[in-house]
């Protein structure tokens, strides 16, 4: 019997990386390890960003649910008040009334007053419901209006501070806006004014705040803490209510491709154009993920009206930016 020749010793030539690519040297393998390590680092960073963004979306959904629950409790309390104020069935008169007719005369005005009160409360409930459907919830709108007054004062002071910020020599406008955007993103706390949002097509002019928590969104649109600010390369994300607390995003479904969105920051004015609208699930955070070399604005809100079942997402692209003036220093 002829013995088979021994297998050829191929050394490194026969080794294969886990990805199935044949390498010829240790240097090739080291390069592959470095590339895989960097890819793993980037994947981990994307995972952490997605987790933070998902947490923000979950807080926003919880805020919407809590708000709806509060409104339901309030409506049930009003209904109970109406039922309590409604006239009760008349009791039969006693067989021996020492003063016939006197009790009926005394109870008559009381019954009429109770009926009038019940009708008034019912009218108020109906009016509140009609206003909420046709416009927005009136009580929370009044609260948001008062809060916006305070936020405008806060923003005016912030604008004065940034106007006095020195402009370094040999620092161009883009570099200055980048530096001030980083400072603003670092220093603002949840609920504090960050900038002004204007959308001409739907007549919106409002101050937006830092954060998307329950208390933050009662003041106005909120900036997702996991996203950037205008002047930094990446995604800017804002969330807002559609039926309560001023309902700033009630009509964002009217925005169309090309609609202007203006963000007036303490360090500059940034104009965006809408590039698309989509309806997605309440826990979908893909639209808020950073995209390299893209300067985008994303607006999110509950959808449809009076429900937190889905999200409406409006995406826009930066088309122009104009810095505010700053004094020059020799630093």
PDB file of C-alpha atoms in Angstrom:
ATOM      1  CA  UNK A   1       0.000   0.000   0.000  1.00  0.00           C
ATOM      2  CA  UNK A   2       1.328   3.388  -0.961  1.00  0.00           C
ATOM      3  CA  UNK A   3       1.646   5.694   2.021  1.00  0.00           C
ATOM      4  CA  UNK A   4       0.172   9.178   1.576  1.00  0.00           C
ATOM      5  CA  UNK A   5       2.712  12.000   1.667  1.00  0.00           C
ATOM      6  CA  UNK A   6       2.832  14.015   4.878  1.00  0.00           C
ATOM      7  CA  UNK A   7       0.819  17.239   4.820  1.00  0.00           C
ATOM      8  CA  UNK A   8       2.727  20.289   3.758  1.00  0.00           C
ATOM      9  CA  UNK A   9       3.775  22.585   6.585  1.00  0.00           C
ATOM     10  CA  UNK A  10       2.155  25.820   5.493  1.00  0.00           C
ATOM     11  CA  UNK A  11       2.914  27.766   8.662  1.00  0.00           C
ATOM     12  CA  UNK A  12       1.159  31.139   8.893  1.00  0.00           C
ATOM     13  CA  UNK A  13      -0.198  30.721   5.374  1.00  0.00           C
ATOM     14  CA  UNK A  14      -2.813  28.255   6.604  1.00  0.00           C
ATOM     15  CA  UNK A  15      -4.103  30.334   9.508  1.00  0.00           C
ATOM     16  CA  UNK A  16      -7.393  32.136   9.171  1.00  0.00           C
ATOM     17  CA  UNK A  17      -8.759  35.028  11.262  1.00  0.00           C
ATOM     18  CA  UNK A  18     -12.194  34.671  12.870  1.00  0.00           C
ATOM     19  CA  UNK A  19     -13.623  36.768  10.038  1.00  0.00           C
ATOM     20  CA  UNK A  20     -12.392  34.265   7.500  1.00  0.00           C
ATOM     21  CA  UNK A  21      -9.733  36.479   5.935  1.00  0.00           C
ATOM     22  CA  UNK A  22      -6.383  34.790   5.149  1.00  0.00           C
ATOM     23  CA  UNK A  23      -3.391  36.739   6.597  1.00  0.00           C
ATOM     24  CA  UNK A  24       0.248  36.428   5.623  1.00  0.00           C
ATOM     25  CA  UNK A  25       1.993  37.973   8.600  1.00  0.00           C
ATOM     26  CA  UNK A  26       1.773  38.819  12.263  1.00  0.00           C
ATOM     27  CA  UNK A  27       1.591  42.496  11.295  1.00  0.00           C
ATOM     28  CA  UNK A  28      -1.573  41.798   9.310  1.00  0.00           C
ATOM     29  CA  UNK A  29      -3.103  40.072  12.321  1.00  0.00           C
ATOM     30  CA  UNK A  30      -2.121  42.931  14.612  1.00  0.00           C
ATOM     31  CA  UNK A  31      -3.722  45.403  12.220  1.00  0.00           C
ATOM     32  CA  UNK A  32      -6.879  43.322  12.164  1.00  0.00           C
ATOM     33  CA  UNK A  33      -6.964  43.272  15.980  1.00  0.00           C
ATOM     34  CA  UNK A  34      -6.588  47.051  16.093  1.00  0.00           C
ATOM     35  CA  UNK A  35      -9.377  47.555  13.565  1.00  0.00           C
ATOM     36  CA  UNK A  36     -11.697  45.184  15.444  1.00  0.00           C
ATOM     37  CA  UNK A  37     -10.876  46.905  18.732  1.00  0.00           C
ATOM     38  CA  UNK A  38     -11.770  50.307  17.283  1.00  0.00           C
ATOM     39  CA  UNK A  39     -14.977  48.934  15.744  1.00  0.00           C
ATOM     40  CA  UNK A  40     -15.930  47.441  19.121  1.00  0.00           C
ATOM     41  CA  UNK A  41     -15.282  50.778  20.846  1.00  0.00           C
ATOM     42  CA  UNK A  42     -17.521  52.597  18.369  1.00  0.00           C
ATOM     43  CA  UNK A  43     -20.248  49.973  18.728  1.00  0.00           C
ATOM     44  CA  UNK A  44     -20.149  50.302  22.520  1.00  0.00           C
ATOM     45  CA  UNK A  45     -20.405  54.081  22.227  1.00  0.00           C
ATOM     46  CA  UNK A  46     -23.426  53.760  19.943  1.00  0.00           C
ATOM     47  CA  UNK A  47     -25.007  51.324  22.399  1.00  0.00           C
ATOM     48  CA  UNK A  48     -24.518  53.701  25.331  1.00  0.00           C
ATOM     49  CA  UNK A  49     -25.930  56.615  23.323  1.00  0.00           C
ATOM     50  CA  UNK A  50     -28.972  54.533  22.327  1.00  0.00           C
ATOM     51  CA  UNK A  51     -29.557  53.521  25.957  1.00  0.00           C
ATOM     52  CA  UNK A  52     -29.423  57.152  27.120  1.00  0.00           C
ATOM     53  CA  UNK A  53     -31.758  58.253  24.361  1.00  0.00           C
ATOM     54  CA  UNK A  54     -34.189  55.413  25.070  1.00  0.00           C
ATOM     55  CA  UNK A  55     -34.242  56.478  28.714  1.00  0.00           C
ATOM     56  CA  UNK A  56     -35.156  60.015  27.635  1.00  0.00           C
ATOM     57  CA  UNK A  57     -37.967  58.698  25.423  1.00  0.00           C
ATOM     58  CA  UNK A  58     -39.229  56.524  28.289  1.00  0.00           C
ATOM     59  CA  UNK A  59     -39.277  59.532  30.627  1.00  0.00           C
ATOM     60  CA  UNK A  60     -41.207  61.531  28.038  1.00  0.00           C
ATOM     61  CA  UNK A  61     -43.787  58.751  27.616  1.00  0.00           C
ATOM     62  CA  UNK A  62     -44.109  58.490  31.394  1.00  0.00           C
ATOM     63  CA  UNK A  63     -44.650  62.245  31.581  1.00  0.00           C
ATOM     64  CA  UNK A  64     -47.407  62.050  28.983  1.00  0.00           C
ATOM     65  CA  UNK A  65     -49.072  59.148  30.800  1.00  0.00           C
ATOM     66  CA  UNK A  66     -48.855  60.959  34.139  1.00  0.00           C
ATOM     67  CA  UNK A  67     -50.339  64.092  32.614  1.00  0.00           C
ATOM     68  CA  UNK A  68     -53.251  62.176  31.075  1.00  0.00           C
ATOM     69  CA  UNK A  69     -53.797  60.335  34.368  1.00  0.00           C
ATOM     70  CA  UNK A  70     -53.910  63.629  36.244  1.00  0.00           C
ATOM     71  CA  UNK A  71     -56.413  65.082  33.808  1.00  0.00           C
ATOM     72  CA  UNK A  72     -58.570  61.943  34.144  1.00  0.00           C
ATOM     73  CA  UNK A  73     -58.504  62.175  37.951  1.00  0.00           C
ATOM     74  CA  UNK A  74     -59.464  65.849  37.749  1.00  0.00           C
ATOM     75  CA  UNK A  75     -62.359  65.105  35.377  1.00  0.00           C
ATOM     76  CA  UNK A  76     -63.591  62.316  37.651  1.00  0.00           C
ATOM     77  CA  UNK A  77     -63.443  64.665  40.641  1.00  0.00           C
ATOM     78  CA  UNK A  78     -65.454  67.282  38.768  1.00  0.00           C
ATOM     79  CA  UNK A  79     -68.002  64.645  37.776  1.00  0.00           C
ATOM     80  CA  UNK A  80     -68.341  63.584  41.394  1.00  0.00           C
ATOM     81  CA  UNK A  81     -68.885  67.226  42.375  1.00  0.00           C
ATOM     82  CA  UNK A  82     -71.616  67.559  39.764  1.00  0.00           C
ATOM     83  CA  UNK A  83     -73.309  64.390  41.016  1.00  0.00           C
ATOM     84  CA  UNK A  84     -73.116  65.596  44.609  1.00  0.00           C
ATOM     85  CA  UNK A  85     -74.592  68.987  43.679  1.00  0.00           C
ATOM     86  CA  UNK A  86     -77.456  67.526  41.634  1.00  0.00           C
ATOM     87  CA  UNK A  87     -80.927  67.857  43.254  1.00  0.00           C
ATOM     88  CA  UNK A  88     -82.034  64.830  45.239  1.00  0.00           C
ATOM     89  CA  UNK A  89     -85.466  63.213  44.777  1.00  0.00           C
ATOM     90  CA  UNK A  90     -88.078  64.961  46.896  1.00  0.00           C
ATOM     91  CA  UNK A  91     -89.092  63.178  50.071  1.00  0.00           C
ATOM     92  CA  UNK A  92     -92.808  62.681  50.712  1.00  0.00           C
ATOM     93  CA  UNK A  93     -94.383  65.258  52.966  1.00  0.00           C
ATOM     94  CA  UNK A  94     -95.223  64.090  56.497  1.00  0.00           C
ATOM     95  CA  UNK A  95     -98.847  63.235  57.137  1.00  0.00           C
ATOM     96  CA  UNK A  96     -99.203  65.889  59.824  1.00  0.00           C
ATOM     97  CA  UNK A  97     -97.417  69.065  58.731  1.00  0.00           C
ATOM     98  CA  UNK A  98     -97.981  71.773  61.336  1.00  0.00           C
ATOM     99  CA  UNK A  99     -97.396  74.459  58.703  1.00  0.00           C
ATOM    100  CA  UNK A 100     -98.381  73.143  55.260  1.00  0.00           C
ATOM    101  CA  UNK A 101     -96.395  74.737  52.390  1.00  0.00           C
ATOM    102  CA  UNK A 102     -93.677  76.328  54.563  1.00  0.00           C
ATOM    103  CA  UNK A 103     -91.161  73.476  53.986  1.00  0.00           C
ATOM    104  CA  UNK A 104     -91.785  73.492  50.272  1.00  0.00           C
ATOM    105  CA  UNK A 105     -91.251  77.253  50.103  1.00  0.00           C
ATOM    106  CA  UNK A 106     -87.962  76.923  52.051  1.00  0.00           C
ATOM    107  CA  UNK A 107     -86.619  74.030  49.949  1.00  0.00           C
ATOM    108  CA  UNK A 108     -87.521  75.604  46.607  1.00  0.00           C
ATOM    109  CA  UNK A 109     -84.709  78.229  46.488  1.00  0.00           C
ATOM    110  CA  UNK A 110     -82.164  75.693  47.754  1.00  0.00           C
ATOM    111  CA  UNK A 111     -83.047  73.275  44.989  1.00  0.00           C
ATOM    112  CA  UNK A 112     -82.870  75.996  42.358  1.00  0.00           C
ATOM    113  CA  UNK A 113     -79.434  77.082  43.619  1.00  0.00           C
ATOM    114  CA  UNK A 114     -78.157  73.499  43.599  1.00  0.00           C
ATOM    115  CA  UNK A 115     -79.492  72.964  40.080  1.00  0.00           C
ATOM    116  CA  UNK A 116     -77.871  76.189  38.880  1.00  0.00           C
ATOM    117  CA  UNK A 117     -74.536  75.154  40.435  1.00  0.00           C
ATOM    118  CA  UNK A 118     -74.737  71.728  38.793  1.00  0.00           C
ATOM    119  CA  UNK A 119     -75.509  73.289  35.421  1.00  0.00           C
ATOM    120  CA  UNK A 120     -72.618  75.728  35.788  1.00  0.00           C
ATOM    121  CA  UNK A 121     -70.148  72.973  36.660  1.00  0.00           C
ATOM    122  CA  UNK A 122     -71.395  70.868  33.766  1.00  0.00           C
ATOM    123  CA  UNK A 123     -71.039  73.830  31.403  1.00  0.00           C
ATOM    124  CA  UNK A 124     -67.469  74.387  32.590  1.00  0.00           C
ATOM    125  CA  UNK A 125     -66.614  70.713  32.011  1.00  0.00           C
ATOM    126  CA  UNK A 126     -68.088  70.777  28.510  1.00  0.00           C
ATOM    127  CA  UNK A 127     -66.279  74.036  27.704  1.00  0.00           C
ATOM    128  CA  UNK A 128     -62.976  72.614  28.961  1.00  0.00           C
ATOM    129  CA  UNK A 129     -63.427  69.524  26.778  1.00  0.00           C
ATOM    130  CA  UNK A 130     -64.309  71.551  23.685  1.00  0.00           C
ATOM    131  CA  UNK A 131     -61.331  73.878  24.174  1.00  0.00           C
ATOM    132  CA  UNK A 132     -58.983  70.924  24.674  1.00  0.00           C
ATOM    133  CA  UNK A 133     -60.135  69.269  21.455  1.00  0.00           C
ATOM    134  CA  UNK A 134     -60.276  72.423  19.328  1.00  0.00           C
ATOM    135  CA  UNK A 135     -57.310  74.297  20.823  1.00  0.00           C
ATOM    136  CA  UNK A 136     -55.529  72.967  23.920  1.00  0.00           C
ATOM    137  CA  UNK A 137     -56.180  72.277  27.587  1.00  0.00           C
ATOM    138  CA  UNK A 138     -56.853  75.813  28.968  1.00  0.00           C
ATOM    139  CA  UNK A 139     -55.627  75.490  32.566  1.00  0.00           C
ATOM    140  CA  UNK A 140     -52.231  74.022  31.687  1.00  0.00           C
ATOM    141  CA  UNK A 141     -51.979  76.535  28.805  1.00  0.00           C
ATOM    142  CA  UNK A 142     -52.350  79.359  31.334  1.00  0.00           C
ATOM    143  CA  UNK A 143     -49.680  77.811  33.556  1.00  0.00           C
ATOM    144  CA  UNK A 144     -47.296  77.402  30.622  1.00  0.00           C
ATOM    145  CA  UNK A 145     -47.863  81.018  29.572  1.00  0.00           C
ATOM    146  CA  UNK A 146     -46.824  82.269  33.009  1.00  0.00           C
ATOM    147  CA  UNK A 147     -43.771  79.986  32.961  1.00  0.00           C
ATOM    148  CA  UNK A 148     -42.769  81.221  29.496  1.00  0.00           C
ATOM    149  CA  UNK A 149     -42.730  84.805  30.802  1.00  0.00           C
ATOM    150  CA  UNK A 150     -40.145  83.808  33.406  1.00  0.00           C
ATOM    151  CA  UNK A 151     -38.144  81.823  30.848  1.00  0.00           C
ATOM    152  CA  UNK A 152     -37.958  84.823  28.513  1.00  0.00           C
ATOM    153  CA  UNK A 153     -36.420  86.862  31.324  1.00  0.00           C
ATOM    154  CA  UNK A 154     -33.940  84.050  32.022  1.00  0.00           C
ATOM    155  CA  UNK A 155     -33.020  83.826  28.338  1.00  0.00           C
ATOM    156  CA  UNK A 156     -32.557  87.607  28.052  1.00  0.00           C
ATOM    157  CA  UNK A 157     -30.005  87.502  30.861  1.00  0.00           C
ATOM    158  CA  UNK A 158     -28.274  84.560  29.224  1.00  0.00           C
ATOM    159  CA  UNK A 159     -28.079  86.432  25.910  1.00  0.00           C
ATOM    160  CA  UNK A 160     -26.456  89.437  27.612  1.00  0.00           C
ATOM    161  CA  UNK A 161     -23.889  87.150  29.201  1.00  0.00           C
ATOM    162  CA  UNK A 162     -22.988  85.520  25.892  1.00  0.00           C
ATOM    163  CA  UNK A 163     -22.918  88.863  24.063  1.00  0.00           C
ATOM    164  CA  UNK A 164     -20.182  89.939  26.482  1.00  0.00           C
ATOM    165  CA  UNK A 165     -18.231  86.723  25.935  1.00  0.00           C
ATOM    166  CA  UNK A 166     -14.882  87.620  24.332  1.00  0.00           C
ATOM    167  CA  UNK A 167     -14.056  86.620  20.794  1.00  0.00           C
ATOM    168  CA  UNK A 168     -10.525  85.305  20.676  1.00  0.00           C
ATOM    169  CA  UNK A 169      -8.126  86.640  18.103  1.00  0.00           C
ATOM    170  CA  UNK A 170      -7.828  84.465  15.000  1.00  0.00           C
ATOM    171  CA  UNK A 171     -11.017  82.649  16.072  1.00  0.00           C
ATOM    172  CA  UNK A 172     -13.515  82.390  13.215  1.00  0.00           C
ATOM    173  CA  UNK A 173     -17.294  82.511  13.672  1.00  0.00           C
ATOM    174  CA  UNK A 174     -17.733  78.737  13.497  1.00  0.00           C
ATOM    175  CA  UNK A 175     -15.075  78.142  16.155  1.00  0.00           C
ATOM    176  CA  UNK A 176     -16.593  80.750  18.471  1.00  0.00           C
ATOM    177  CA  UNK A 177     -20.111  79.302  18.140  1.00  0.00           C
ATOM    178  CA  UNK A 178     -18.689  75.830  18.765  1.00  0.00           C
ATOM    179  CA  UNK A 179     -16.921  77.010  21.924  1.00  0.00           C
ATOM    180  CA  UNK A 180     -19.990  78.799  23.293  1.00  0.00           C
ATOM    181  CA  UNK A 181     -22.305  75.888  22.430  1.00  0.00           C
ATOM    182  CA  UNK A 182     -20.103  73.550  24.463  1.00  0.00           C
ATOM    183  CA  UNK A 183     -20.198  75.994  27.391  1.00  0.00           C
ATOM    184  CA  UNK A 184     -23.997  76.293  27.222  1.00  0.00           C
ATOM    185  CA  UNK A 185     -24.490  72.529  26.978  1.00  0.00           C
ATOM    186  CA  UNK A 186     -22.243  72.027  29.993  1.00  0.00           C
ATOM    187  CA  UNK A 187     -23.729  74.738  32.227  1.00  0.00           C
ATOM    188  CA  UNK A 188     -27.507  74.547  31.692  1.00  0.00           C
ATOM    189  CA  UNK A 189     -29.500  72.514  34.206  1.00  0.00           C
ATOM    190  CA  UNK A 190     -32.861  70.767  33.616  1.00  0.00           C
ATOM    191  CA  UNK A 191     -35.697  73.252  33.301  1.00  0.00           C
ATOM    192  CA  UNK A 192     -33.471  76.249  32.526  1.00  0.00           C
ATOM    193  CA  UNK A 193     -33.911  78.294  29.343  1.00  0.00           C
ATOM    194  CA  UNK A 194     -31.573  77.334  26.497  1.00  0.00           C
ATOM    195  CA  UNK A 195     -32.808  79.145  23.381  1.00  0.00           C
ATOM    196  CA  UNK A 196     -35.781  80.278  21.339  1.00  0.00           C
ATOM    197  CA  UNK A 197     -37.606  78.118  18.791  1.00  0.00           C
ATOM    198  CA  UNK A 198     -39.581  79.683  15.926  1.00  0.00           C
ATOM    199  CA  UNK A 199     -41.575  77.828  13.249  1.00  0.00           C
ATOM    200  CA  UNK A 200     -43.302  80.381  10.979  1.00  0.00           C
ATOM    201  CA  UNK A 201     -45.593  77.888   9.219  1.00  0.00           C
ATOM    202  CA  UNK A 202     -47.417  76.957  12.438  1.00  0.00           C
ATOM    203  CA  UNK A 203     -46.993  80.324  14.168  1.00  0.00           C
ATOM    204  CA  UNK A 204     -44.790  78.971  16.960  1.00  0.00           C
ATOM    205  CA  UNK A 205     -42.509  81.236  18.982  1.00  0.00           C
ATOM    206  CA  UNK A 206     -41.421  79.733  22.269  1.00  0.00           C
ATOM    207  CA  UNK A 207     -38.486  79.365  24.650  1.00  0.00           C
ATOM    208  CA  UNK A 208     -37.196  75.804  24.986  1.00  0.00           C
ATOM    209  CA  UNK A 209     -35.516  74.405  28.058  1.00  0.00           C
ATOM    210  CA  UNK A 210     -32.913  71.833  28.941  1.00  0.00           C
ATOM    211  CA  UNK A 211     -34.265  68.346  29.631  1.00  0.00           C
ATOM    212  CA  UNK A 212     -37.293  66.244  28.696  1.00  0.00           C
ATOM    213  CA  UNK A 213     -38.514  65.268  32.153  1.00  0.00           C
ATOM    214  CA  UNK A 214     -42.105  65.757  33.337  1.00  0.00           C
ATOM    215  CA  UNK A 215     -41.447  69.142  34.959  1.00  0.00           C
ATOM    216  CA  UNK A 216     -39.236  70.318  32.079  1.00  0.00           C
ATOM    217  CA  UNK A 217     -41.894  69.756  29.400  1.00  0.00           C
ATOM    218  CA  UNK A 218     -44.483  71.636  31.456  1.00  0.00           C
ATOM    219  CA  UNK A 219     -42.439  74.770  30.771  1.00  0.00           C
ATOM    220  CA  UNK A 220     -42.051  74.343  27.015  1.00  0.00           C
ATOM    221  CA  UNK A 221     -40.254  72.175  24.463  1.00  0.00           C
ATOM    222  CA  UNK A 222     -37.325  70.316  26.028  1.00  0.00           C
ATOM    223  CA  UNK A 223     -33.855  69.580  24.674  1.00  0.00           C
ATOM    224  CA  UNK A 224     -32.791  65.930  24.766  1.00  0.00           C
ATOM    225  CA  UNK A 225     -29.719  65.877  27.018  1.00  0.00           C
ATOM    226  CA  UNK A 226     -28.205  63.080  24.910  1.00  0.00           C
ATOM    227  CA  UNK A 227     -28.128  65.289  21.796  1.00  0.00           C
ATOM    228  CA  UNK A 228     -26.075  68.354  20.884  1.00  0.00           C
ATOM    229  CA  UNK A 229     -26.862  72.056  20.469  1.00  0.00           C
ATOM    230  CA  UNK A 230     -26.735  74.161  17.275  1.00  0.00           C
ATOM    231  CA  UNK A 231     -23.155  75.066  16.434  1.00  0.00           C
ATOM    232  CA  UNK A 232     -21.907  71.542  17.130  1.00  0.00           C
ATOM    233  CA  UNK A 233     -21.737  68.971  14.353  1.00  0.00           C
ATOM    234  CA  UNK A 234     -24.374  66.352  15.039  1.00  0.00           C
ATOM    235  CA  UNK A 235     -28.046  65.943  15.941  1.00  0.00           C
ATOM    236  CA  UNK A 236     -30.104  68.432  17.956  1.00  0.00           C
ATOM    237  CA  UNK A 237     -33.259  66.886  19.472  1.00  0.00           C
ATOM    238  CA  UNK A 238     -36.323  68.619  20.969  1.00  0.00           C
ATOM    239  CA  UNK A 239     -39.518  67.128  22.438  1.00  0.00           C
ATOM    240  CA  UNK A 240     -42.805  68.872  23.188  1.00  0.00           C
ATOM    241  CA  UNK A 241     -46.453  68.414  24.157  1.00  0.00           C
ATOM    242  CA  UNK A 242     -49.326  68.561  21.651  1.00  0.00           C
ATOM    243  CA  UNK A 243     -52.417  69.064  23.863  1.00  0.00           C
ATOM    244  CA  UNK A 244     -51.263  70.377  27.247  1.00  0.00           C
ATOM    245  CA  UNK A 245     -48.951  73.014  28.727  1.00  0.00           C
ATOM    246  CA  UNK A 246     -49.171  75.400  25.807  1.00  0.00           C
ATOM    247  CA  UNK A 247     -49.212  72.540  23.266  1.00  0.00           C
ATOM    248  CA  UNK A 248     -46.157  73.913  21.414  1.00  0.00           C
ATOM    249  CA  UNK A 249     -45.952  70.958  18.990  1.00  0.00           C
ATOM    250  CA  UNK A 250     -49.694  70.563  18.393  1.00  0.00           C
ATOM    251  CA  UNK A 251     -49.426  71.324  14.667  1.00  0.00           C
ATOM    252  CA  UNK A 252     -46.003  69.935  13.754  1.00  0.00           C
ATOM    253  CA  UNK A 253     -47.811  67.422  11.537  1.00  0.00           C
ATOM    254  CA  UNK A 254     -48.554  70.420   9.260  1.00  0.00           C
ATOM    255  CA  UNK A 255     -44.854  70.895   8.493  1.00  0.00           C
ATOM    256  CA  UNK A 256     -43.791  69.969   4.978  1.00  0.00           C
ATOM    257  CA  UNK A 257     -40.492  69.535   3.165  1.00  0.00           C
ATOM    258  CA  UNK A 258     -38.802  72.915   3.011  1.00  0.00           C
ATOM    259  CA  UNK A 259     -40.612  74.437   6.006  1.00  0.00           C
ATOM    260  CA  UNK A 260     -38.300  76.722   7.997  1.00  0.00           C
ATOM    261  CA  UNK A 261     -37.369  76.106  11.628  1.00  0.00           C
ATOM    262  CA  UNK A 262     -35.314  78.797  13.357  1.00  0.00           C
ATOM    263  CA  UNK A 263     -33.336  78.321  16.551  1.00  0.00           C
ATOM    264  CA  UNK A 264     -32.154  81.550  18.167  1.00  0.00           C
ATOM    265  CA  UNK A 265     -29.349  80.693  20.548  1.00  0.00           C
ATOM    266  CA  UNK A 266     -27.485  83.126  22.834  1.00  0.00           C
ATOM    267  CA  UNK A 267     -24.474  82.829  20.512  1.00  0.00           C
ATOM    268  CA  UNK A 268     -26.106  82.666  17.071  1.00  0.00           C
ATOM    269  CA  UNK A 269     -29.161  82.117  14.880  1.00  0.00           C
ATOM    270  CA  UNK A 270     -29.544  78.795  13.048  1.00  0.00           C
ATOM    271  CA  UNK A 271     -32.021  78.128  10.242  1.00  0.00           C
ATOM    272  CA  UNK A 272     -33.122  74.610   9.309  1.00  0.00           C
ATOM    273  CA  UNK A 273     -35.312  73.254   6.498  1.00  0.00           C
ATOM    274  CA  UNK A 274     -37.592  70.267   7.018  1.00  0.00           C
ATOM    275  CA  UNK A 275     -36.516  67.215   5.019  1.00  0.00           C
ATOM    276  CA  UNK A 276     -39.080  64.678   6.188  1.00  0.00           C
ATOM    277  CA  UNK A 277     -41.709  63.499   8.681  1.00  0.00           C
ATOM    278  CA  UNK A 278     -42.346  59.984   9.929  1.00  0.00           C
ATOM    279  CA  UNK A 279     -44.593  58.201  12.418  1.00  0.00           C
ATOM    280  CA  UNK A 280     -42.811  55.623  14.531  1.00  0.00           C
ATOM    281  CA  UNK A 281     -43.170  53.657  17.748  1.00  0.00           C
ATOM    282  CA  UNK A 282     -42.974  55.345  21.127  1.00  0.00           C
ATOM    283  CA  UNK A 283     -39.640  53.661  21.971  1.00  0.00           C
ATOM    284  CA  UNK A 284     -37.891  54.241  18.626  1.00  0.00           C
ATOM    285  CA  UNK A 285     -34.735  56.325  19.190  1.00  0.00           C
ATOM    286  CA  UNK A 286     -33.119  55.899  15.771  1.00  0.00           C
ATOM    287  CA  UNK A 287     -33.886  59.473  14.687  1.00  0.00           C
ATOM    288  CA  UNK A 288     -31.887  60.900  17.596  1.00  0.00           C
ATOM    289  CA  UNK A 289     -28.717  58.958  16.928  1.00  0.00           C
ATOM    290  CA  UNK A 290     -25.717  61.059  15.855  1.00  0.00           C
ATOM    291  CA  UNK A 291     -24.823  61.063  12.175  1.00  0.00           C
ATOM    292  CA  UNK A 292     -21.234  62.008  11.336  1.00  0.00           C
ATOM    293  CA  UNK A 293     -20.767  65.279   9.442  1.00  0.00           C
ATOM    294  CA  UNK A 294     -24.521  66.077   9.500  1.00  0.00           C
ATOM    295  CA  UNK A 295     -26.063  69.012  11.337  1.00  0.00           C
ATOM    296  CA  UNK A 296     -29.694  68.044  11.888  1.00  0.00           C
ATOM    297  CA  UNK A 297     -32.636  69.085  14.027  1.00  0.00           C
ATOM    298  CA  UNK A 298     -35.215  66.513  15.148  1.00  0.00           C
ATOM    299  CA  UNK A 299     -38.580  67.407  16.706  1.00  0.00           C
ATOM    300  CA  UNK A 300     -40.551  64.636  18.436  1.00  0.00           C
ATOM    301  CA  UNK A 301     -44.020  64.531  20.000  1.00  0.00           C
ATOM    302  CA  UNK A 302     -46.781  62.105  20.869  1.00  0.00           C
ATOM    303  CA  UNK A 303     -49.004  60.863  18.049  1.00  0.00           C
ATOM    304  CA  UNK A 304     -51.888  60.908  17.408  1.00  0.00           C
ATOM    305  CA  UNK A 305     -53.408  63.757  19.413  1.00  0.00           C
ATOM    306  CA  UNK A 306     -54.569  62.734  22.915  1.00  0.00           C
ATOM    307  CA  UNK A 307     -52.462  59.566  22.774  1.00  0.00           C
ATOM    308  CA  UNK A 308     -48.899  58.489  23.588  1.00  0.00           C
ATOM    309  CA  UNK A 309     -49.102  55.284  21.525  1.00  0.00           C
ATOM    310  CA  UNK A 310     -46.752  56.521  18.793  1.00  0.00           C
ATOM    311  CA  UNK A 311     -44.270  59.293  18.002  1.00  0.00           C
ATOM    312  CA  UNK A 312     -44.237  61.843  15.212  1.00  0.00           C
ATOM    313  CA  UNK A 313     -40.698  62.758  14.157  1.00  0.00           C
ATOM    314  CA  UNK A 314     -39.869  65.818  12.050  1.00  0.00           C
ATOM    315  CA  UNK A 315     -36.310  65.967  10.680  1.00  0.00           C
ATOM    316  CA  UNK A 316     -34.643  69.121   9.362  1.00  0.00           C
ATOM    317  CA  UNK A 317     -31.219  70.016   7.960  1.00  0.00           C
ATOM    318  CA  UNK A 318     -29.167  73.109   8.814  1.00  0.00           C
ATOM    319  CA  UNK A 319     -29.046  75.567   5.888  1.00  0.00           C
ATOM    320  CA  UNK A 320     -27.547  78.695   7.458  1.00  0.00           C
ATOM    321  CA  UNK A 321     -26.064  80.065  10.670  1.00  0.00           C
ATOM    322  CA  UNK A 322     -25.296  83.607  11.789  1.00  0.00           C
ATOM    323  CA  UNK A 323     -23.277  84.359  14.935  1.00  0.00           C
ATOM    324  CA  UNK A 324     -24.091  87.053  17.460  1.00  0.00           C
ATOM    325  CA  UNK A 325     -21.571  89.827  17.850  1.00  0.00           C
ATOM    326  CA  UNK A 326     -18.921  89.469  20.541  1.00  0.00           C
ATOM    327  CA  UNK A 327     -16.143  91.678  21.761  1.00  0.00           C
ATOM    328  CA  UNK A 328     -12.611  90.803  20.673  1.00  0.00           C
ATOM    329  CA  UNK A 329      -9.876  90.122  23.182  1.00  0.00           C
ATOM    330  CA  UNK A 330      -6.130  89.700  22.843  1.00  0.00           C
ATOM    331  CA  UNK A 331      -6.184  86.495  24.867  1.00  0.00           C
TER     332      UNK A 331
END
